[in-house]
Short mmCIF file of C-alpha atoms in Angstrom, two decimals:
data_model
loop_
_atom_site.label_atom_id
_atom_site.label_comp_id
_atom_site.label_asym_id
_atom_site.label_seq_id
_atom_site.Cartn_x
_atom_site.Cartn_y
_atom_site.Cartn_z
CA MET A 26 -27.58 31.62 -18.83
CA ASN A 27 -27.76 34.82 -16.66
CA ILE A 28 -25.87 35.14 -13.45
CA ASN A 29 -28.94 34.44 -11.24
CA THR A 30 -29.74 31.23 -13.12
CA TRP A 31 -26.17 30.15 -13.04
CA TRP A 32 -25.85 30.82 -9.22
CA SER A 33 -29.19 28.93 -8.69
CA TRP A 34 -27.71 25.99 -10.55
CA LEU A 35 -24.55 25.91 -8.44
CA ASN A 36 -26.50 26.16 -5.17
CA GLU A 37 -28.76 23.26 -6.40
CA THR A 38 -25.80 21.13 -7.58
CA PHE A 39 -23.14 21.73 -4.88
CA ASN A 40 -23.35 22.27 -1.12
CA ASN A 41 -21.59 25.19 0.61
CA ARG A 42 -18.59 23.24 1.44
CA GLU A 43 -18.09 22.11 -2.20
CA LEU A 44 -18.53 25.64 -3.39
CA ALA A 45 -16.09 27.03 -0.76
CA THR A 46 -13.54 24.39 -1.87
CA GLY A 47 -13.91 25.21 -5.42
CA PHE A 48 -13.60 28.79 -4.69
CA TRP A 49 -10.31 28.39 -3.01
CA VAL A 50 -8.91 25.80 -5.75
CA CYS A 51 -9.75 28.31 -8.37
CA GLY A 52 -8.08 31.03 -6.33
CA VAL A 53 -4.90 29.12 -5.90
CA LEU A 54 -4.80 28.13 -9.48
CA LEU A 55 -5.28 31.75 -10.55
CA TYR A 56 -2.59 32.92 -8.33
CA LEU A 57 -0.26 30.04 -9.70
CA LEU A 58 -1.09 31.26 -13.32
CA LEU A 59 -0.39 34.84 -12.54
CA TYR A 60 2.88 34.44 -10.65
CA HIS A 61 5.65 34.02 -13.36
CA LYS A 62 7.91 31.59 -11.46
CA THR A 63 5.00 29.07 -10.75
CA ARG A 64 3.56 29.69 -14.18
CA GLU A 65 6.72 28.28 -15.72
CA HIS A 66 6.54 25.20 -13.54
CA LEU A 67 2.80 24.79 -14.32
CA SER A 68 3.50 24.70 -17.89
CA LYS A 69 5.95 21.91 -17.60
CA LEU A 70 3.40 20.04 -15.40
CA PHE A 71 0.82 20.34 -18.04
CA LYS A 72 3.04 19.12 -20.70
CA VAL A 73 3.68 15.98 -18.68
CA LEU A 74 0.02 15.51 -17.88
CA PHE A 75 -0.87 15.60 -21.66
CA GLN A 76 1.44 13.01 -22.70
CA TRP A 77 -0.31 10.42 -24.80
CA LYS A 78 0.35 7.68 -22.31
CA LEU A 79 -1.23 9.59 -19.59
CA LEU A 80 -4.21 10.61 -21.70
CA LEU A 81 -4.80 7.00 -22.76
CA LEU A 82 -4.67 5.85 -19.15
CA PHE A 83 -6.91 8.41 -17.67
CA GLY A 84 -9.06 8.78 -20.80
CA SER A 85 -9.91 4.97 -20.79
CA PHE A 86 -10.64 5.23 -17.08
CA ALA A 87 -12.92 8.09 -17.70
CA LEU A 88 -14.74 6.17 -20.49
CA TYR A 89 -15.02 3.14 -18.21
CA VAL A 90 -16.49 5.30 -15.35
CA ALA A 91 -18.93 6.84 -17.91
CA GLY A 92 -20.10 3.30 -18.93
CA LEU A 93 -20.62 2.48 -15.22
CA CYS A 94 -22.83 5.60 -14.91
CA TRP A 95 -24.83 4.49 -17.92
CA LEU A 96 -25.19 0.95 -16.36
CA LEU A 97 -26.16 2.35 -13.06
CA ASN A 98 -28.68 4.72 -14.63
CA GLY A 99 -30.38 1.87 -16.20
CA LEU A 100 -30.70 0.32 -12.90
CA TYR A 101 -32.04 3.58 -11.50
CA LEU A 102 -29.02 3.89 -9.14
CA TRP A 103 -27.54 7.03 -10.99
CA SER A 104 -28.91 10.18 -12.41
CA ILE A 105 -27.46 13.15 -14.18
CA ASP A 106 -27.80 15.16 -11.10
CA GLN A 107 -25.07 12.98 -9.49
CA LEU A 108 -22.49 14.07 -12.07
CA PRO A 109 -20.73 16.49 -9.69
CA GLN A 110 -20.34 13.74 -7.15
CA THR A 111 -19.18 11.46 -9.75
CA LEU A 112 -16.53 13.92 -10.92
CA ILE A 113 -15.42 14.50 -7.45
CA TRP A 114 -15.02 10.70 -6.91
CA PHE A 115 -13.13 10.42 -10.23
CA PHE A 116 -10.54 13.10 -9.52
CA PHE A 117 -9.98 12.67 -5.76
CA SER A 118 -10.47 8.97 -5.33
CA GLY A 119 -10.69 6.94 -8.54
CA ALA A 120 -7.57 8.45 -10.24
CA VAL A 121 -5.72 8.21 -6.91
CA LEU A 122 -6.47 4.33 -6.61
CA LEU A 123 -5.50 4.01 -10.27
CA GLY A 124 -2.05 5.71 -9.74
CA ARG A 125 -1.49 3.82 -6.37
CA SER A 126 -2.08 0.42 -8.03
CA PHE A 127 1.16 0.68 -10.12
CA ASN A 128 3.24 0.58 -7.03
CA THR A 129 1.55 -2.11 -5.11
CA LYS A 130 3.25 -5.42 -4.06
CA GLU A 131 2.00 -8.82 -3.56
CA GLU A 132 2.03 -8.47 0.19
CA ASP A 133 -0.07 -5.31 0.08
CA ARG A 134 -3.31 -7.12 -0.99
CA PHE A 135 -4.29 -3.80 -2.60
CA PHE A 136 -7.33 -4.89 -4.47
CA ARG A 137 -8.77 -7.01 -1.62
CA THR A 138 -8.24 -4.11 0.71
CA MET A 139 -9.69 -1.69 -1.78
CA PHE A 140 -12.91 -3.91 -1.84
CA TRP A 141 -13.31 -4.42 1.73
CA ASP A 142 -12.69 -0.78 2.59
CA SER A 143 -15.82 0.08 0.81
CA PHE A 144 -17.98 -1.47 3.48
CA ARG A 145 -16.16 -0.29 6.60
CA ILE A 146 -18.30 1.56 9.16
CA ILE A 147 -16.05 4.63 8.71
CA VAL A 148 -17.82 5.08 5.19
CA ILE A 149 -20.97 5.69 7.09
CA PHE A 150 -19.27 8.19 9.54
CA GLU A 151 -17.68 9.92 6.61
CA PHE A 152 -20.95 10.35 4.75
CA VAL A 153 -22.60 11.83 7.90
CA VAL A 154 -19.78 14.23 8.48
CA VAL A 155 -20.15 15.60 5.01
CA ALA A 156 -23.98 15.45 4.82
CA TYR A 157 -24.56 18.91 6.01
CA SER A 158 -22.45 22.01 5.60
CA PHE A 159 -22.48 25.49 7.22
CA SER A 160 -23.28 28.78 5.49
CA LEU A 161 -21.08 29.75 2.67
CA PRO A 162 -19.19 32.62 4.53
CA VAL A 163 -18.43 30.06 7.30
CA GLU A 164 -17.17 27.42 4.80
CA LEU A 165 -15.04 29.87 3.20
CA VAL A 166 -13.19 30.38 6.35
CA LEU A 167 -13.28 26.71 7.50
CA VAL A 168 -11.95 25.14 4.32
CA PRO A 169 -8.62 26.96 4.17
CA LEU A 170 -8.15 26.42 7.96
CA THR A 171 -8.80 22.66 7.81
CA ALA A 172 -6.55 22.41 4.71
CA PHE A 173 -3.69 24.35 6.57
CA LEU A 174 -4.20 21.94 9.61
CA GLY A 175 -3.88 19.01 7.30
CA MET A 176 -0.73 20.28 5.80
CA LEU A 177 0.75 20.86 9.25
CA ILE A 178 0.05 17.34 10.28
CA ALA A 179 1.70 16.15 7.09
CA TYR A 180 4.79 18.31 7.72
CA THR A 181 5.07 17.01 11.33
CA THR A 182 4.75 13.49 10.04
CA VAL A 183 7.86 13.90 7.85
CA TYR A 184 10.05 15.63 10.44
CA SER A 185 10.05 13.57 13.71
CA GLU A 186 11.34 16.38 15.91
CA TYR A 187 7.80 17.76 15.77
CA ARG A 188 6.24 14.49 17.00
CA GLN A 189 4.65 16.06 20.12
CA VAL A 190 3.22 18.90 18.02
CA LYS A 191 1.86 16.17 15.64
CA THR A 192 -0.05 14.56 18.50
CA PHE A 193 -1.58 17.89 19.50
CA LEU A 194 -2.48 18.64 15.94
CA GLU A 195 -4.05 15.20 15.33
CA ILE A 196 -6.06 15.80 18.57
CA VAL A 197 -7.23 19.09 17.08
CA ALA A 198 -8.28 17.58 13.85
CA ALA A 199 -10.14 14.76 15.55
CA LEU A 200 -12.07 17.47 17.45
CA VAL A 201 -12.91 19.29 14.16
CA VAL A 202 -14.24 16.17 12.60
CA LEU A 203 -16.32 15.42 15.74
CA PHE A 204 -17.52 18.93 15.61
CA PHE A 205 -18.69 18.42 12.11
CA PHE A 206 -20.20 14.99 12.81
CA TRP A 207 -22.16 16.34 15.77
CA ASN A 208 -23.51 19.19 13.74
CA SER A 209 -24.74 16.71 11.14
CA VAL A 210 -26.26 14.33 13.71
CA ILE A 211 -28.22 17.31 15.30
CA LEU A 212 -29.49 18.39 11.95
CA ILE A 213 -30.43 14.92 11.13
CA PHE A 214 -32.50 14.33 14.17
CA GLU A 215 -34.13 17.80 13.87
CA ASN A 216 -35.51 16.87 10.33
CA PRO A 217 -34.84 13.08 9.69
CA GLU A 218 -37.33 13.07 6.74
CA GLU A 219 -34.85 15.52 5.05
CA PHE A 220 -32.03 13.01 5.43
CA VAL A 221 -33.42 9.73 4.95
CA THR A 222 -34.37 10.19 1.24
CA THR A 223 -33.94 8.11 -1.95
CA GLU A 224 -31.53 10.85 -3.22
CA ASN A 225 -29.32 10.62 -0.09
CA GLY A 226 -29.33 6.73 -0.27
CA LYS A 227 -28.07 7.04 -3.99
CA ASN A 228 -25.45 9.56 -3.08
CA PHE A 229 -24.28 7.25 -0.23
CA LEU A 230 -24.02 4.17 -2.37
CA LEU A 231 -22.63 6.00 -5.39
CA PRO A 232 -18.69 6.02 -4.27
CA ILE A 233 -19.15 2.39 -3.10
CA PHE A 234 -20.52 1.22 -6.41
CA LEU A 235 -17.94 3.27 -8.42
CA THR A 236 -15.01 1.93 -6.38
CA ILE A 237 -15.97 -1.70 -6.43
CA LEU A 238 -17.08 -1.72 -10.09
CA SER A 239 -13.82 0.07 -11.07
CA ILE A 240 -11.67 -2.66 -9.68
CA PRO A 241 -11.40 -4.60 -13.02
CA ILE A 242 -10.18 -1.71 -15.20
CA ILE A 243 -7.66 -0.72 -12.46
CA TYR A 244 -6.49 -4.21 -12.35
CA VAL A 245 -6.16 -4.41 -16.06
CA TRP A 246 -3.88 -1.34 -16.07
CA HIS A 247 -2.07 -2.79 -13.12
CA CYS A 248 -1.24 -5.94 -15.10
CA TYR A 249 -0.30 -3.95 -18.09
CA SER A 250 2.21 -1.89 -16.22
CA HIS A 251 3.82 -5.16 -14.82
CA ILE A 252 3.86 -6.52 -18.40
CA GLU A 253 5.73 -3.51 -19.79
CA ASN A 254 8.15 -3.52 -16.86
CA ALA A 255 8.89 -7.20 -17.40
CA LYS A 256 9.70 -6.59 -21.01
CA ILE A 257 12.16 -3.91 -20.09
CA ARG A 258 13.82 -6.00 -17.36
CA ILE A 259 13.99 -9.11 -19.60
CA GLN A 260 15.97 -7.14 -22.08
CA MET A 261 18.36 -5.68 -19.49
CA LYS A 262 20.92 -8.55 -19.55
CA THR A 263 23.28 -8.56 -22.53
CA PHE A 264 24.85 -12.07 -22.08
CA GLN A 265 21.60 -13.92 -22.53
CA PRO A 266 20.84 -15.23 -26.11
CA LYS A 267 18.29 -13.06 -27.87
CA ASP A 268 16.00 -15.93 -28.97
CA VAL A 269 15.90 -16.99 -25.41
CA LYS A 270 14.82 -13.58 -24.28
CA ARG A 271 12.11 -13.43 -26.92
CA TYR A 272 10.76 -16.84 -25.91
CA ALA A 273 10.87 -15.80 -22.17
CA GLN A 274 9.03 -12.64 -22.79
CA LYS A 275 6.31 -14.64 -24.72
CA ARG A 276 6.11 -17.46 -22.34
CA PHE A 277 6.03 -15.37 -19.18
CA ILE A 278 3.50 -12.88 -20.41
CA LEU A 279 1.16 -15.61 -21.75
CA THR A 280 1.34 -17.55 -18.54
CA PHE A 281 1.39 -14.89 -15.96
CA MET A 282 -0.25 -11.81 -17.62
CA ALA A 283 -3.13 -11.90 -15.18
CA ARG A 284 -0.93 -12.62 -12.09
CA PRO A 285 1.66 -9.94 -12.13
CA TRP A 286 3.28 -11.03 -8.85
CA LEU A 287 4.13 -14.34 -10.47
CA LEU A 288 5.36 -12.41 -13.62
CA HIS A 289 7.69 -10.47 -11.28
CA ARG A 290 9.09 -13.74 -9.94
CA ALA A 291 9.53 -15.28 -13.30
CA VAL A 292 11.56 -12.30 -14.54
CA ARG A 293 13.69 -12.36 -11.36
CA GLN A 294 14.53 -16.02 -11.76
CA PHE A 295 15.33 -15.42 -15.36
CA HIS A 296 18.18 -13.31 -14.25
CA ASN A 297 18.93 -15.12 -11.08
CA ILE A 298 19.60 -18.58 -12.48
CA PRO A 299 20.55 -17.23 -15.21
CA ALA A 300 18.37 -18.82 -17.94
CA MET A 301 20.49 -19.58 -21.04
CA SER A 302 18.05 -21.81 -22.89
CA LYS A 303 14.42 -22.24 -23.49
CA GLU A 304 14.40 -25.26 -21.30
CA ASP A 305 15.66 -23.01 -18.35
CA VAL A 306 12.61 -20.79 -19.15
CA ASN A 307 10.28 -23.69 -19.05
CA GLN A 308 11.61 -24.86 -15.67
CA ILE A 309 11.21 -21.38 -14.36
CA VAL A 310 7.40 -21.34 -15.27
CA SER A 311 6.78 -24.82 -14.00
CA GLY A 312 8.56 -24.19 -10.76
CA ILE A 313 6.65 -21.17 -10.13
CA LEU A 314 3.46 -22.82 -10.93
CA ALA A 315 4.17 -25.95 -8.64
CA PHE A 316 5.16 -23.61 -5.84
CA GLU A 317 1.95 -21.46 -6.11
CA ARG A 318 -0.16 -24.65 -6.13
CA GLU A 319 1.53 -25.84 -3.04
CA ALA A 320 0.73 -22.63 -1.26
CA ASP A 321 -2.98 -23.67 -1.05
CA ASN A 322 -2.06 -27.00 0.59
CA PRO A 323 1.52 -26.91 1.80
CA PRO A 324 3.27 -30.36 2.01
CA GLU A 325 4.31 -31.72 5.41
CA VAL A 326 7.85 -30.83 6.56
CA ASP A 327 9.70 -32.99 9.16
CA PRO A 328 9.93 -30.45 12.16
CA ARG A 329 13.41 -31.77 13.01
CA ALA A 330 14.52 -30.83 9.60
CA GLY A 331 13.09 -27.37 9.34
CA TRP A 332 9.88 -25.38 8.50
CA SER A 333 7.62 -25.24 5.64
CA PRO A 334 8.54 -22.13 3.43
CA HIS A 335 4.71 -21.48 2.79
CA VAL A 336 4.22 -21.39 6.73
CA ALA A 337 7.44 -19.72 7.66
CA ARG A 338 6.92 -16.65 5.36
CA ASP A 339 3.92 -15.58 7.58
CA PHE A 340 5.61 -16.05 10.97
CA LEU A 341 6.07 -12.32 11.46
CA LYS A 342 3.21 -11.02 9.20
CA ASP A 343 1.40 -9.50 12.17
CA HIS A 344 4.55 -7.30 12.54
CA GLY A 345 4.71 -6.24 8.84
CA LEU A 346 7.55 -8.55 8.16
CA ARG A 347 5.94 -11.13 5.84
CA THR A 348 8.64 -12.27 3.41
CA GLY A 349 8.35 -12.46 -0.34
CA ASP A 350 8.23 -15.75 -2.24
CA TYR A 351 10.78 -18.53 -1.51
CA HIS A 352 13.12 -18.85 -4.47
CA ALA A 353 16.65 -20.10 -5.63
CA ASP A 354 19.15 -17.52 -4.63
CA GLY A 355 20.88 -17.55 -8.12
CA PHE A 356 24.37 -18.76 -6.68
CA GLY A 357 23.60 -22.36 -6.60
CA GLU A 358 23.86 -22.20 -2.84
CA GLY A 359 20.17 -22.70 -1.79
CA TRP A 360 16.91 -21.12 -1.40
CA PHE A 361 16.05 -17.70 0.09
CA ALA A 362 13.28 -15.12 0.86
CA SER A 363 13.29 -11.81 2.54
CA SER A 364 10.86 -9.28 3.89
CA ASP A 365 10.68 -5.53 3.25
CA TYR A 366 12.31 -3.39 5.86
CA LYS A 367 9.94 -2.42 8.79
CA GLU A 368 10.81 0.95 10.56
CA LEU A 369 11.19 0.61 14.25
CA ASP A 370 11.43 4.36 15.02
CA ASP A 371 10.87 7.83 13.36
CA GLY A 372 14.37 8.98 13.90
CA LEU A 373 16.37 10.95 11.27
CA LEU A 374 18.15 7.76 10.29
CA GLN A 375 15.47 5.28 11.10
CA SER A 376 16.10 1.93 12.88
CA ARG A 377 14.66 -1.00 10.92
CA ALA A 378 14.00 -4.67 10.97
CA SER A 379 14.12 -7.41 8.40
CA PHE A 380 13.32 -11.16 8.29
CA TYR A 381 14.94 -13.89 6.15
CA LEU A 382 14.31 -17.53 5.22
CA GLU A 383 17.18 -19.86 4.03
CA GLY A 384 17.29 -23.38 3.15
CA ASP A 385 16.76 -25.74 0.26
CA ALA A 386 13.83 -26.11 -2.29
CA ASP A 387 11.27 -27.86 0.06
CA THR A 388 12.53 -26.89 3.62
CA VAL A 389 13.63 -23.72 5.33
CA ARG A 390 16.43 -24.59 7.57
CA ARG A 391 17.26 -20.98 9.00
CA LEU A 392 15.23 -18.10 10.13
CA LYS A 393 16.95 -14.83 10.71
CA LEU A 394 15.67 -11.64 12.19
CA LYS A 395 18.02 -8.57 11.95
CA GLY A 396 17.61 -5.23 13.47
CA PHE A 397 19.76 -2.07 12.18
CA PHE A 398 20.46 0.75 14.40
CA ASN A 399 22.37 3.92 13.84
CA ILE A 400 24.38 4.84 17.03
CA ASP A 401 23.57 8.51 16.92
CA PHE A 402 19.86 8.34 16.01
CA TYR A 403 18.39 5.15 17.46
CA LYS A 404 15.82 5.17 20.17
CA LYS A 405 15.18 2.75 23.11
CA GLU A 406 11.73 2.09 21.85
CA ALA A 407 13.24 0.61 18.64
CA LEU A 408 15.30 -1.89 20.61
CA SER A 409 12.05 -2.83 22.72
CA GLU A 410 10.15 -3.33 19.53
CA LEU A 411 12.85 -5.55 17.92
CA ARG A 412 12.85 -7.67 21.21
CA GLU A 413 9.11 -8.28 20.93
CA ILE A 414 9.38 -9.24 17.50
CA ALA A 415 12.34 -11.70 18.29
CA ILE A 416 10.26 -13.10 21.18
CA ASP A 417 7.25 -13.71 18.90
CA LEU A 418 9.46 -15.35 16.25
CA ILE A 419 11.23 -17.73 18.68
CA SER A 420 7.81 -18.62 20.46
CA ILE A 421 5.84 -19.32 16.93
CA ALA A 422 8.83 -21.07 15.30
CA THR A 423 9.51 -23.41 18.24
CA GLY A 424 6.21 -23.50 20.15
CA GLU A 425 7.78 -22.27 23.23
CA LYS A 426 5.55 -20.00 25.18
CA ALA A 427 6.44 -16.24 25.13
CA GLU A 428 7.03 -16.16 28.83
CA GLY A 429 9.73 -18.66 28.69
CA VAL A 430 11.25 -17.08 25.66
CA GLN A 431 11.51 -13.74 27.57
CA MET A 432 13.51 -15.44 30.27
CA ILE A 433 16.23 -16.72 27.81
CA LEU A 434 16.53 -13.64 25.68
CA PRO A 435 18.77 -11.01 27.23
CA GLU A 436 18.54 -7.32 26.41
CA ASN A 437 21.82 -7.53 24.27
CA PHE A 438 20.37 -10.42 22.21
CA VAL A 439 23.62 -12.60 22.99
CA LEU A 440 22.53 -16.20 23.42
CA ASP A 441 23.00 -19.67 22.16
CA GLU A 442 20.22 -22.03 23.43
CA ASN A 443 18.45 -25.10 22.16
CA ILE A 444 14.80 -25.36 22.34
CA GLU A 445 14.10 -29.07 21.43
CA ASP A 446 15.22 -29.48 17.75
CA THR A 447 15.82 -25.77 17.31
CA ARG A 448 19.08 -24.02 17.88
CA VAL A 449 18.59 -20.39 18.83
CA LEU A 450 21.63 -18.03 18.28
CA GLY A 451 21.70 -14.15 18.91
CA GLY A 452 24.17 -11.53 19.03
CA GLU A 453 25.43 -8.09 18.16
CA GLU A 454 27.55 -6.88 15.15
CA ARG A 455 29.37 -3.47 15.20
CA PHE A 456 30.07 -1.77 11.98
CA PRO A 457 33.82 -0.99 11.50
CA ASN A 458 33.39 2.65 11.06
CA GLY A 459 31.53 2.70 14.45
CA THR A 460 28.45 4.57 13.19
CA ALA A 461 26.04 1.64 13.47
CA PHE A 462 25.34 -1.74 14.97
CA GLU A 463 23.09 -4.79 14.33
CA TYR A 464 21.17 -7.19 16.67
CA TYR A 465 20.30 -10.54 15.16
CA ILE A 466 18.44 -13.68 15.97
CA ILE A 467 18.92 -16.98 14.10
CA LEU A 468 16.93 -20.06 14.49
CA GLU A 469 18.30 -23.26 12.83
CA ARG A 470 17.14 -26.89 12.30
CA GLY A 471 18.42 -29.91 10.53
#
């Protein structure tokens, strides 16, 4: 293949933006290989990337995607000229989704989000934005500039003191994207026949098909990673009998292998109780399955006694404070659930909120909202947001209108009120070293 033929193939296969991106990527890699300090780090990176576990992971994913392409080809939805787009999707989207799946939690609803995101209107917008490119010299300038702009936004996101600069940069980025979009729209209207083609339709649908059809293999690896993690965690405690550990490992994996969030609960309870016999293991499994069945049709709870754990965990989900599963606390003192921390500001030492449920097996008797603030770094907006969350919690849990709650909740959170069958307590706690304080709201029944 001579140079002219090779260059013609590149122009037919890739647009100018993809060629410019490839040029700069190759240039950066060449620089890293030639510079001795980065060359040493790259060699270590390649050693990590070529470990057999990673090769198995991404190799199996590549074979699966190849199988999808063969299947889509049989349905006339994929052709060999779409190989570049397929490779771009594999490295910049598919592999990223596969890696992210290992760190997802039950509350993230990662796979459901992954499915529905494929049908968002933004997908059409993104396709139109990249539908047309400028001339190669222009793209060679635009690609590094937009990449540099993206890096600046990422940098200002990490360092909150540049928040005003971040806002300006995001406006600039939005204007750049709108410029690309408008350019594509103009070219589409000038020559709609060139845009509305079978080839463009296939290119538009390709990432949607690949993303949705890759969910099974990504989910399999997601489950496998949790199984391996569970094996390690089960063996961590030395005081539990070895035969009980072996039985727990077998029973948990066989029962929950396709539901890793339940596997996580089982292993946690195995240590919390702690389980010392096979009967303890069986009780853990039956308890988790029973609780999961109840989630679809929660049993009635006397409102004078407390709240349903299945309902209470969602009281603050709109604020990102949905709790984990409700479980025995391991101390024989009751049942418990907690949310992840929610950041209330972007200070150096961030203010954060958390939400807790406490009670017995069937009934939540106490709700607790806490806000942590570092005296030297907290911002007034964080206090305002915590107050809004507290108002929503009291309103949802008691049925009191938000306007009425605002009237009884002071700025310093100190209160002791009864709203029908619910006692509402609030206050402030200062740390002994004087560096931080907490505001809290507690709702009690029963």
